mmCIF file of C-alpha atoms and ligand atoms in Angstrom:
data_model
loop_
_atom_site.group_PDB
_atom_site.id
_atom_site.type_symbol
_atom_site.label_atom_id
_atom_site.label_comp_id
_atom_site.label_asym_id
_atom_site.label_seq_id
_atom_site.Cartn_x
_atom_site.Cartn_y
_atom_site.Cartn_z
ATOM 1 C CA UNK A 115 110.850 67.443 65.763
ATOM 2 C CA UNK A 116 109.579 66.426 68.934
ATOM 3 C CA UNK A 117 112.786 66.696 71.390
ATOM 4 C CA UNK A 118 113.592 63.898 73.964
ATOM 5 C CA UNK A 119 113.294 64.878 77.961
ATOM 6 C CA UNK A 120 117.388 64.362 78.232
ATOM 7 C CA UNK A 121 117.444 66.273 74.915
ATOM 8 C CA UNK A 122 115.329 69.576 76.358
ATOM 9 C CA UNK A 123 116.912 69.423 79.680
ATOM 10 C CA UNK A 124 120.525 69.986 78.682
ATOM 11 C CA UNK A 125 120.038 73.371 77.706
ATOM 12 C CA UNK A 126 117.245 73.921 81.070
ATOM 13 C CA UNK A 127 118.042 74.154 84.606
ATOM 14 C CA UNK A 128 115.460 72.774 87.110
ATOM 15 C CA UNK A 129 114.386 75.510 89.844
ATOM 16 C CA UNK A 130 112.083 74.533 93.027
ATOM 17 C CA UNK A 131 109.504 76.903 93.856
ATOM 18 C CA UNK A 132 110.508 76.628 97.396
ATOM 19 C CA UNK A 133 113.423 77.770 99.817
ATOM 20 C CA UNK A 134 115.548 80.193 98.642
ATOM 21 C CA UNK A 135 113.388 80.697 95.264
ATOM 22 C CA UNK A 136 111.666 83.310 97.120
ATOM 23 C CA UNK A 137 114.283 85.649 98.163
ATOM 24 C CA UNK A 138 116.382 85.168 95.092
ATOM 25 C CA UNK A 139 114.621 84.134 92.165
ATOM 26 C CA UNK A 140 114.830 87.304 89.968
ATOM 27 C CA UNK A 141 118.899 86.985 90.685
ATOM 28 C CA UNK A 142 118.472 83.274 89.619
ATOM 29 C CA UNK A 143 116.587 83.777 86.435
ATOM 30 C CA UNK A 144 118.935 86.555 85.349
ATOM 31 C CA UNK A 145 122.328 84.659 85.690
ATOM 32 C CA UNK A 146 121.298 81.402 83.924
ATOM 33 C CA UNK A 147 119.257 83.182 81.046
ATOM 34 C CA UNK A 148 122.847 85.019 80.929
ATOM 35 C CA UNK A 149 124.708 81.910 80.997
ATOM 36 C CA UNK A 150 122.677 80.497 78.436
ATOM 37 C CA UNK A 151 120.248 78.295 80.055
ATOM 38 C CA UNK A 152 116.294 77.732 79.847
ATOM 39 C CA UNK A 153 114.939 77.726 83.421
ATOM 40 C CA UNK A 154 112.018 75.054 84.407
ATOM 41 C CA UNK A 155 109.865 75.680 87.854
ATOM 42 C CA UNK A 156 108.285 73.521 89.472
ATOM 43 C CA UNK A 157 104.782 73.832 89.390
ATOM 44 C CA UNK A 158 102.438 75.552 92.435
ATOM 45 C CA UNK A 159 102.559 74.363 95.875
ATOM 46 C CA UNK A 160 99.537 71.926 96.073
ATOM 47 C CA UNK A 161 98.325 69.601 98.908
ATOM 48 C CA UNK A 162 98.939 66.537 96.544
ATOM 49 C CA UNK A 163 102.841 68.161 96.536
ATOM 50 C CA UNK A 164 103.221 68.602 99.795
ATOM 51 C CA UNK A 165 101.820 65.055 100.898
ATOM 52 C CA UNK A 166 104.274 63.543 98.316
ATOM 53 C CA UNK A 167 107.323 65.636 99.775
ATOM 54 C CA UNK A 168 106.504 64.436 103.445
ATOM 55 C CA UNK A 169 106.328 61.259 102.210
ATOM 56 C CA UNK A 170 110.171 60.829 101.250
ATOM 57 C CA UNK A 171 111.382 62.512 105.120
ATOM 58 C CA UNK A 172 110.696 62.481 108.942
ATOM 59 C CA UNK A 173 107.483 63.420 110.413
ATOM 60 C CA UNK A 174 109.079 66.276 112.696
ATOM 61 C CA UNK A 175 110.655 67.650 109.457
ATOM 62 C CA UNK A 176 109.323 71.103 109.216
ATOM 63 C CA UNK A 177 106.595 72.082 106.648
ATOM 64 C CA UNK A 178 109.033 74.216 103.910
ATOM 65 C CA UNK A 179 111.611 71.283 104.063
ATOM 66 C CA UNK A 180 108.472 68.730 102.909
ATOM 67 C CA UNK A 181 107.681 71.302 100.342
ATOM 68 C CA UNK A 182 110.960 71.811 99.204
ATOM 69 C CA UNK A 183 111.193 68.107 98.497
ATOM 70 C CA UNK A 184 107.807 67.505 96.841
ATOM 71 C CA UNK A 185 109.142 70.333 94.394
ATOM 72 C CA UNK A 186 112.402 68.421 93.274
ATOM 73 C CA UNK A 187 109.851 65.419 92.778
ATOM 74 C CA UNK A 188 108.019 67.365 90.950
ATOM 75 C CA UNK A 189 110.805 68.829 88.461
ATOM 76 C CA UNK A 190 111.802 65.078 88.286
ATOM 77 C CA UNK A 191 108.318 64.015 87.118
ATOM 78 C CA UNK A 192 108.176 66.488 84.129
ATOM 79 C CA UNK A 193 111.528 65.288 83.267
ATOM 80 C CA UNK A 194 113.639 67.769 84.336
ATOM 81 C CA UNK A 195 117.035 66.215 85.042
ATOM 82 C CA UNK A 196 119.700 69.035 86.025
ATOM 83 C CA UNK A 197 118.132 70.464 88.969
ATOM 84 C CA UNK A 198 119.517 73.299 91.254
ATOM 85 C CA UNK A 199 120.352 73.114 94.984
ATOM 86 C CA UNK A 200 122.167 75.356 96.655
ATOM 87 C CA UNK A 201 123.586 75.242 99.861
ATOM 88 C CA UNK A 202 123.144 78.649 101.910
ATOM 89 C CA UNK A 203 125.425 78.509 105.101
ATOM 90 C CA UNK A 204 125.618 81.792 105.732
ATOM 91 C CA UNK A 205 124.525 85.204 104.177
ATOM 92 C CA UNK A 206 126.833 87.435 105.822
ATOM 93 C CA UNK A 207 129.470 87.033 108.099
ATOM 94 C CA UNK A 208 128.339 84.433 111.221
ATOM 95 C CA UNK A 209 124.546 85.545 110.083
ATOM 96 C CA UNK A 210 123.469 81.865 109.597
ATOM 97 C CA UNK A 211 120.729 79.465 107.828
ATOM 98 C CA UNK A 212 119.371 76.767 109.826
ATOM 99 C CA UNK A 213 121.301 73.515 109.150
ATOM 100 C CA UNK A 214 118.092 72.450 107.081
ATOM 101 C CA UNK A 215 118.763 75.083 104.447
ATOM 102 C CA UNK A 216 122.465 74.890 104.887
ATOM 103 C CA UNK A 217 122.076 70.870 104.187
ATOM 104 C CA UNK A 218 119.682 70.717 101.668
ATOM 105 C CA UNK A 219 121.468 69.267 99.112
ATOM 106 C CA UNK A 220 122.536 66.455 101.457
ATOM 107 C CA UNK A 221 118.643 65.976 102.424
ATOM 108 C CA UNK A 222 117.872 65.356 98.345
ATOM 109 C CA UNK A 223 120.700 63.245 98.020
ATOM 110 C CA UNK A 224 119.678 60.984 100.984
ATOM 111 C CA UNK A 225 115.917 60.779 100.362
ATOM 112 C CA UNK A 226 115.434 61.028 96.536
ATOM 113 C CA UNK A 227 117.167 57.863 94.826
ATOM 114 C CA UNK A 228 116.803 58.783 91.423
ATOM 115 C CA UNK A 229 119.467 60.090 89.247
ATOM 116 C CA UNK A 230 119.603 63.504 88.068
ATOM 117 C CA UNK A 231 122.721 65.992 88.145
ATOM 118 C CA UNK A 232 122.333 68.214 91.229
ATOM 119 C CA UNK A 233 123.907 71.685 90.792
ATOM 120 C CA UNK A 234 124.991 72.475 94.051
ATOM 121 C CA UNK A 235 127.008 75.632 95.072
ATOM 122 C CA UNK A 236 127.781 76.540 98.182
ATOM 123 C CA UNK A 237 127.295 80.144 100.209
ATOM 124 C CA UNK A 238 129.706 80.521 103.363
ATOM 125 C CA UNK A 239 130.641 83.959 103.563
ATOM 126 C CA UNK A 240 131.188 83.072 107.408
ATOM 127 C CA UNK A 241 134.528 81.518 105.790
ATOM 128 C CA UNK A 242 135.255 83.331 102.807
ATOM 129 C CA UNK A 243 133.230 81.454 100.461
ATOM 130 C CA UNK A 244 131.680 84.667 98.786
ATOM 131 C CA UNK A 245 128.571 85.689 96.688
ATOM 132 C CA UNK A 246 130.813 85.406 93.443
ATOM 133 C CA UNK A 247 132.531 81.687 94.312
ATOM 134 C CA UNK A 248 128.787 80.689 94.715
ATOM 135 C CA UNK A 249 128.435 82.347 90.929
ATOM 136 C CA UNK A 250 132.014 80.757 89.757
ATOM 137 C CA UNK A 251 131.302 77.159 91.359
ATOM 138 C CA UNK A 252 127.364 77.041 89.842
ATOM 139 C CA UNK A 253 128.522 77.692 86.280
ATOM 140 C CA UNK A 254 131.735 75.360 86.587
ATOM 141 C CA UNK A 255 129.052 72.558 87.644
ATOM 142 C CA UNK A 256 127.095 73.460 84.571
ATOM 143 C CA UNK A 257 130.671 72.917 82.808
ATOM 144 C CA UNK A 258 130.881 76.652 81.684
ATOM 145 C CA UNK A 259 134.627 78.258 82.024
ATOM 146 C CA UNK A 260 134.514 81.321 80.198
ATOM 147 C CA UNK A 261 135.335 84.181 82.777
ATOM 148 C CA UNK A 262 133.543 87.179 80.173
ATOM 149 C CA UNK A 263 130.505 84.999 80.319
ATOM 150 C CA UNK A 264 129.814 84.418 83.789
ATOM 151 C CA UNK A 265 130.544 88.203 84.653
ATOM 152 C CA UNK A 266 127.958 89.250 82.335
ATOM 153 C CA UNK A 267 125.378 86.460 83.376
ATOM 154 C CA UNK A 268 126.709 87.905 86.992
ATOM 155 C CA UNK A 269 125.726 91.227 85.678
ATOM 156 C CA UNK A 270 122.349 90.222 84.171
ATOM 157 C CA UNK A 271 121.282 88.622 87.063
ATOM 158 C CA UNK A 272 121.855 91.539 89.399
ATOM 159 C CA UNK A 273 119.989 93.952 86.817
ATOM 160 C CA UNK A 274 116.363 92.004 87.311
ATOM 161 C CA UNK A 275 116.706 91.700 90.967
ATOM 162 C CA UNK A 276 117.362 94.963 91.695
ATOM 163 C CA UNK A 277 114.639 95.829 89.523
ATOM 164 C CA UNK A 278 113.019 93.575 91.745
ATOM 165 C CA UNK A 279 113.722 94.700 94.765
ATOM 166 C CA UNK A 280 113.100 98.627 93.817
ATOM 167 C CA UNK A 281 109.170 97.551 92.864
ATOM 168 C CA UNK A 282 108.678 95.499 96.074
ATOM 169 C CA UNK A 283 110.478 98.484 98.575
ATOM 170 C CA UNK A 284 107.755 100.630 96.357
ATOM 171 C CA UNK A 285 105.031 97.928 97.756
ATOM 172 C CA UNK A 286 104.330 95.949 94.841
ATOM 173 C CA UNK A 287 103.218 92.741 95.737
ATOM 174 C CA UNK A 288 105.722 89.487 94.954
ATOM 175 C CA UNK A 289 104.522 88.194 92.206
ATOM 176 C CA UNK A 290 103.552 90.996 90.063
ATOM 177 C CA UNK A 291 107.337 92.006 90.929
ATOM 178 C CA UNK A 292 109.035 88.889 90.027
ATOM 179 C CA UNK A 293 106.783 89.097 86.878
ATOM 180 C CA UNK A 294 107.636 92.559 85.686
ATOM 181 C CA UNK A 295 111.333 92.473 86.955
ATOM 182 C CA UNK A 296 111.640 89.046 84.952
ATOM 183 C CA UNK A 297 109.833 90.847 81.573
ATOM 184 C CA UNK A 298 112.648 93.543 81.995
ATOM 185 C CA UNK A 299 110.081 96.349 83.109
ATOM 186 C CA UNK A 300 109.433 98.340 86.535
ATOM 187 C CA UNK A 301 106.443 99.403 86.609
ATOM 188 C CA UNK A 302 104.795 102.424 89.473
ATOM 189 C CA UNK A 303 102.537 101.457 91.824
ATOM 190 C CA UNK A 304 99.193 102.082 91.402
ATOM 191 C CA UNK A 305 97.291 104.776 93.728
ATOM 192 C CA UNK A 306 96.286 102.898 97.014
ATOM 193 C CA UNK A 307 93.380 103.363 98.851
ATOM 194 C CA UNK A 308 94.516 103.900 102.717
ATOM 195 C CA UNK A 309 93.292 101.397 104.463
ATOM 196 C CA UNK A 310 91.824 102.107 108.040
ATOM 197 C CA UNK A 311 94.447 99.032 109.290
ATOM 198 C CA UNK A 312 97.805 97.780 108.894
ATOM 199 C CA UNK A 313 99.976 95.039 110.289
ATOM 200 C CA UNK A 314 103.264 93.799 109.275
ATOM 201 C CA UNK A 315 103.880 90.220 108.698
ATOM 202 C CA UNK A 316 107.111 88.513 109.836
ATOM 203 C CA UNK A 317 107.609 85.525 107.575
ATOM 204 C CA UNK A 318 110.032 83.590 105.523
ATOM 205 C CA UNK A 319 109.084 84.802 101.972
ATOM 206 C CA UNK A 320 108.956 80.676 101.357
ATOM 207 C CA UNK A 321 106.331 80.601 104.369
ATOM 208 C CA UNK A 322 104.616 83.947 103.341
ATOM 209 C CA UNK A 323 104.947 83.912 99.204
ATOM 210 C CA UNK A 324 103.641 80.683 99.176
ATOM 211 C CA UNK A 325 99.929 80.909 98.753
ATOM 212 C CA UNK A 326 99.099 76.966 100.149
ATOM 213 C CA UNK A 327 101.461 77.338 102.934
ATOM 214 C CA UNK A 328 100.224 80.866 104.115
ATOM 215 C CA UNK A 329 96.645 80.355 102.844
ATOM 216 C CA UNK A 330 96.630 83.326 100.751
ATOM 217 C CA UNK A 331 97.153 85.262 104.316
ATOM 218 C CA UNK A 332 97.569 88.900 102.884
ATOM 219 C CA UNK A 333 94.803 88.478 100.208
ATOM 220 C CA UNK A 334 92.602 87.919 103.579
ATOM 221 C CA UNK A 335 93.925 90.643 105.256
ATOM 222 C CA UNK A 336 93.102 93.083 102.134
ATOM 223 C CA UNK A 337 89.848 91.781 102.361
ATOM 224 C CA UNK A 338 89.001 92.191 105.929
ATOM 225 C CA UNK A 339 90.674 95.785 104.825
ATOM 226 C CA UNK A 340 94.191 95.664 106.736
ATOM 227 C CA UNK A 341 97.234 96.586 104.801
ATOM 228 C CA UNK A 342 99.986 94.198 105.123
ATOM 229 C CA UNK A 343 103.618 94.848 105.253
ATOM 230 C CA UNK A 344 106.188 92.340 105.064
ATOM 231 C CA UNK A 345 110.096 91.848 104.589
ATOM 232 C CA UNK A 346 110.201 93.145 101.178
ATOM 233 C CA UNK A 347 108.705 97.322 101.707
ATOM 234 C CA UNK A 348 111.425 97.209 104.270
ATOM 235 C CA UNK A 349 115.217 98.155 102.989
ATOM 236 C CA UNK A 350 118.173 96.215 104.213
ATOM 237 C CA UNK A 351 119.730 99.282 105.625
ATOM 238 C CA UNK A 352 116.682 100.224 107.548
ATOM 239 C CA UNK A 353 115.914 96.254 108.590
ATOM 240 C CA UNK A 354 119.045 96.082 110.330
ATOM 241 C CA UNK A 355 119.583 99.437 111.568
ATOM 242 C CA UNK A 356 115.962 98.400 113.418
ATOM 243 C CA UNK A 357 117.310 95.513 114.767
ATOM 244 C CA UNK A 358 120.103 97.685 116.488
ATOM 245 C CA UNK A 359 118.053 99.582 118.184
ATOM 246 C CA UNK A 360 116.282 96.991 119.702
ATOM 247 C CA UNK A 361 119.503 96.237 121.490
ATOM 248 C CA UNK A 362 119.478 92.502 119.484
ATOM 249 C CA UNK A 363 121.683 91.376 116.493
ATOM 250 C CA UNK A 364 121.518 89.742 113.381
ATOM 251 C CA UNK A 365 122.473 85.938 113.888
ATOM 252 C CA UNK A 366 119.857 84.349 111.074
ATOM 253 C CA UNK A 367 119.851 84.583 107.685
ATOM 254 C CA UNK A 368 115.847 85.383 107.232
ATOM 255 C CA UNK A 369 116.416 87.806 110.336
ATOM 256 C CA UNK A 370 115.252 91.042 107.780
ATOM 257 C CA UNK A 371 112.239 89.661 106.782
ATOM 258 C CA UNK A 372 111.309 88.482 110.427
ATOM 259 C CA UNK A 373 112.871 90.458 113.472
ATOM 260 C CA UNK A 374 113.978 93.238 110.833
ATOM 261 C CA UNK A 375 110.218 93.975 109.623
ATOM 262 C CA UNK A 376 108.593 93.615 112.530
ATOM 263 C CA UNK A 377 111.213 95.949 114.269
ATOM 264 C CA UNK A 378 111.300 98.763 111.730
ATOM 265 C CA UNK A 379 107.394 98.979 111.623
ATOM 266 C CA UNK A 380 107.101 98.710 115.544
ATOM 267 C CA UNK A 381 109.379 101.354 116.129
ATOM 268 C CA UNK A 382 107.752 103.908 113.534
ATOM 269 C CA UNK A 383 104.368 103.179 114.858
ATOM 270 C CA UNK A 384 103.133 102.560 111.262
ATOM 271 C CA UNK A 385 101.066 99.418 112.425
ATOM 272 C CA UNK A 386 98.265 98.210 114.797
ATOM 273 C CA UNK A 387 99.227 94.829 115.173
ATOM 274 C CA UNK A 388 102.253 92.345 114.202
ATOM 275 C CA UNK A 389 101.196 88.873 112.553
ATOM 276 C CA UNK A 390 104.088 86.204 113.152
ATOM 277 C CA UNK A 391 103.994 83.450 110.603
ATOM 278 C CA UNK A 392 106.196 80.420 110.978
ATOM 279 C CA UNK A 393 106.159 77.085 110.591
ATOM 280 C CA UNK A 394 105.711 74.253 113.646
ATOM 281 C CA UNK A 395 108.706 73.112 115.140
ATOM 282 C CA UNK A 396 111.408 76.234 113.697
ATOM 283 C CA UNK A 397 113.823 76.749 116.053
ATOM 284 C CA UNK A 398 115.149 79.820 114.412
ATOM 285 C CA UNK A 399 112.155 81.253 114.234
ATOM 286 C CA UNK A 400 110.858 80.580 117.985
ATOM 287 C CA UNK A 401 113.687 82.602 118.974
ATOM 288 C CA UNK A 402 113.195 85.414 116.702
ATOM 289 C CA UNK A 403 109.307 85.560 117.658
ATOM 290 C CA UNK A 404 109.781 85.445 120.825
ATOM 291 C CA UNK A 405 112.450 88.617 120.630
ATOM 292 C CA UNK A 406 109.665 90.583 118.931
ATOM 293 C CA UNK A 407 107.314 89.232 121.210
ATOM 294 C CA UNK A 408 109.577 90.602 124.166
ATOM 295 C CA UNK A 409 109.795 94.285 122.569
ATOM 296 C CA UNK A 410 105.718 94.724 121.228
ATOM 297 C CA UNK A 411 104.853 93.781 125.076
ATOM 298 C CA UNK A 412 107.088 96.382 126.047
ATOM 299 C CA UNK A 413 105.314 99.162 123.706
ATOM 300 C CA UNK A 414 101.734 97.525 123.907
ATOM 301 C CA UNK A 415 101.439 96.570 120.675
ATOM 302 C CA UNK A 416 98.968 93.390 119.898
ATOM 303 C CA UNK A 417 100.705 89.941 118.395
ATOM 304 C CA UNK A 418 99.862 87.282 117.330
ATOM 305 C CA UNK A 419 101.719 83.969 115.980
ATOM 306 C CA UNK A 420 100.546 81.523 113.438
ATOM 307 C CA UNK A 421 102.423 78.445 113.268
ATOM 308 C CA UNK A 422 101.902 76.211 110.479
ATOM 309 C CA UNK A 423 102.302 72.847 109.208
ATOM 310 C CA UNK A 424 100.821 70.191 107.147
ATOM 311 C CA UNK A 425 97.681 69.711 108.945
ATOM 312 C CA UNK A 426 96.971 73.310 109.632
ATOM 313 C CA UNK A 427 93.405 73.314 108.510
ATOM 314 C CA UNK A 428 91.909 76.927 106.878
ATOM 315 C CA UNK A 429 88.775 77.105 108.905
ATOM 316 C CA UNK A 430 90.980 77.445 112.444
ATOM 317 C CA UNK A 431 93.280 79.216 110.685
ATOM 318 C CA UNK A 432 90.893 82.094 109.524
ATOM 319 C CA UNK A 433 88.977 82.198 112.801
ATOM 320 C CA UNK A 434 92.337 83.395 114.856
ATOM 321 C CA UNK A 435 93.540 85.834 112.200
ATOM 322 C CA UNK A 436 89.232 87.423 112.050
ATOM 323 C CA UNK A 437 89.825 87.330 116.334
ATOM 324 C CA UNK A 438 92.816 89.045 115.664
ATOM 325 C CA UNK A 439 91.746 91.867 113.330
ATOM 326 C CA UNK A 440 88.364 92.411 115.531
ATOM 327 C CA UNK A 441 90.328 92.787 118.166
ATOM 328 C CA UNK A 442 92.559 95.956 116.363
ATOM 329 C CA UNK A 443 89.283 97.180 114.979
ATOM 330 C CA UNK A 444 88.329 97.607 119.143
ATOM 331 C CA UNK A 445 91.569 98.836 120.282
ATOM 332 C CA UNK A 446 91.891 101.183 117.407
ATOM 333 C CA UNK A 447 88.609 102.776 118.060
ATOM 334 C CA UNK A 448 89.111 102.928 121.301
ATOM 335 C CA UNK A 449 92.073 104.613 120.836
ATOM 336 C CA UNK A 450 90.903 107.511 118.258
ATOM 337 C CA UNK A 451 87.895 107.557 120.829
ATOM 338 C CA UNK A 452 90.228 108.827 123.184
ATOM 339 C CA UNK A 453 92.187 111.659 121.329
ATOM 340 C CA UNK A 454 88.510 112.686 119.617
ATOM 341 C CA UNK A 455 89.604 111.557 116.736
ATOM 342 C CA UNK A 456 86.416 110.153 115.325
ATOM 343 C CA UNK A 457 87.182 108.069 112.360
ATOM 344 C CA UNK A 458 85.102 105.901 110.483
ATOM 345 C CA UNK A 459 86.814 102.559 110.788
ATOM 346 C CA UNK A 460 85.410 98.976 109.457
ATOM 347 C CA UNK A 461 83.037 96.376 111.635
ATOM 348 C CA UNK A 462 84.365 93.948 113.205
ATOM 349 C CA UNK A 463 83.083 90.102 112.547
ATOM 350 C CA UNK A 464 81.143 90.362 115.754
ATOM 351 C CA UNK A 465 79.619 93.480 114.958
ATOM 352 C CA UNK A 466 78.921 92.329 111.654
ATOM 353 C CA UNK A 467 77.008 89.773 112.956
ATOM 354 C CA UNK A 468 75.407 91.628 115.269
ATOM 355 C CA UNK A 469 74.336 94.393 112.340
ATOM 356 C CA UNK A 470 72.047 91.552 111.046
ATOM 357 C CA UNK A 471 69.518 91.944 114.420
ATOM 358 C CA UNK A 472 69.800 95.423 115.292
ATOM 359 C CA UNK A 473 70.109 98.346 112.165
ATOM 360 C CA UNK A 474 70.827 100.595 114.192
ATOM 361 C CA UNK A 475 74.373 100.193 115.414
ATOM 362 C CA UNK A 476 76.493 103.237 114.673
ATOM 363 C CA UNK A 477 79.969 102.566 114.768
ATOM 364 C CA UNK A 478 83.133 105.937 115.523
HETATM 365 S S1 SF4 B 596 114.469 78.300 109.239
HETATM 366 FE FE1 SF4 B 596 112.612 76.859 110.295
HETATM 367 S S2 SF4 B 596 111.510 76.775 108.578
HETATM 368 FE FE2 SF4 B 596 112.877 77.242 107.914
HETATM 369 S S3 SF4 B 596 113.609 75.555 106.982
HETATM 370 FE FE3 SF4 B 596 114.774 76.278 108.886
HETATM 371 S S4 SF4 B 596 113.840 75.085 110.552
HETATM 372 FE FE4 SF4 B 596 112.239 74.865 108.876
#
C-alpha cells in the first residue's frame, strides 16, 4: 500500500546537500541510521535550484547560503517534513563559523514560510556545548531519549566518518569516499600516474565539492594534467601545525580546509601553485586568502584567487584557470631548465594553438 507523504516522512530526515553536508555527512549518515531514521538528501545543485534559493534571500547573501536555501526548498518539494538544519557556532574553543552558518536555522525560519519540523541542534564549543550535547540535542528533538541507543548511534556515526576520512587522506575523491564509507567499505586508491604539475585548492568543501558551484574545478584541472590537492588530503594535525608554522592562528571553523591546506602544501614545497576559490563577498575567506597570499608572495609561489557567485560564467572561469596553468607550465619549465633537469611537460594552451601552425615546436 502506498504511504502518504506525512507517514513516509515520520521515519525520514531530510538533509540539504549543502554547507555542513560537505564536512559531516558520513557522520550524519551513521548517526541517523543508528537512531532508526532513513535519510532523504536534496538533489544536486542546479541553476534552477540556485535561482529558487536566491528568490528567498536578499541579493548580497553569499552564494553558498542561497544554495542552502534552495536545497531546503527542494526537500520540501519532495514532501519531506523533517529537515536537519544545525546551528554550528564554534567547532573548537574560539574557532568560529561565520554568522550566516551560525544562524542558519534562524535564516531558514525567517525566509521560508512553510510548515515543517526543523531539527536544529547547536554546537558551540566556546560556550561548552560539545559534540555529545549536539548529538543528544538532535536525538531529543526527534523524541529519542534512550541513552544507549544514542550512544550506539554516535559510535556508528564515527565509524562511518573515520572510514571516510581514512580514504580521503589516502587520496580517494570526495564523492567516492562518501559512497564507499556509507556502504561500510574502505577501498584503497588505485596507483595514479604522477602528474607533471600540482596545485592546492584552498576552499570550503561546500564550494569545492559541489560541482555546480565549483564548475567541476578539480576535474577540469585533472584534464589539463594538473593534480589538485585539497583540505581533505591533509590531516587535522598537519593543517594546524602548518598554520602555526606560518605564525598564524586558527580562528575560522573551516580554516583547516583553506589556510591549513594551503600552508601545508606551501611549506612542504609539494605544489607548483595555489588556487583559492571563494564566494563573492565572503568576509572570512577574504581574510584567509589575504593571509596565504602574503606568505605565497614571500615564497614566490604563484597564487590565483577565483571568486564565484550565481552569475559567474563558465567560459570566463575556465579561461582564467587555463591562463594560470599555462603560466605554471612556463614557470616550471624554466626552473627545470635552470637546474638542467630536462623533463617533458604538457604543452600550455598557447603552445597548443601555436602547434597547429608549426609542427616543429619542441617542448623541454
Ligand atoms: S563562510 Fe563565507 S561563503 Fe561560507 S557561509 Fe559564511 S559568508 Fe558565506
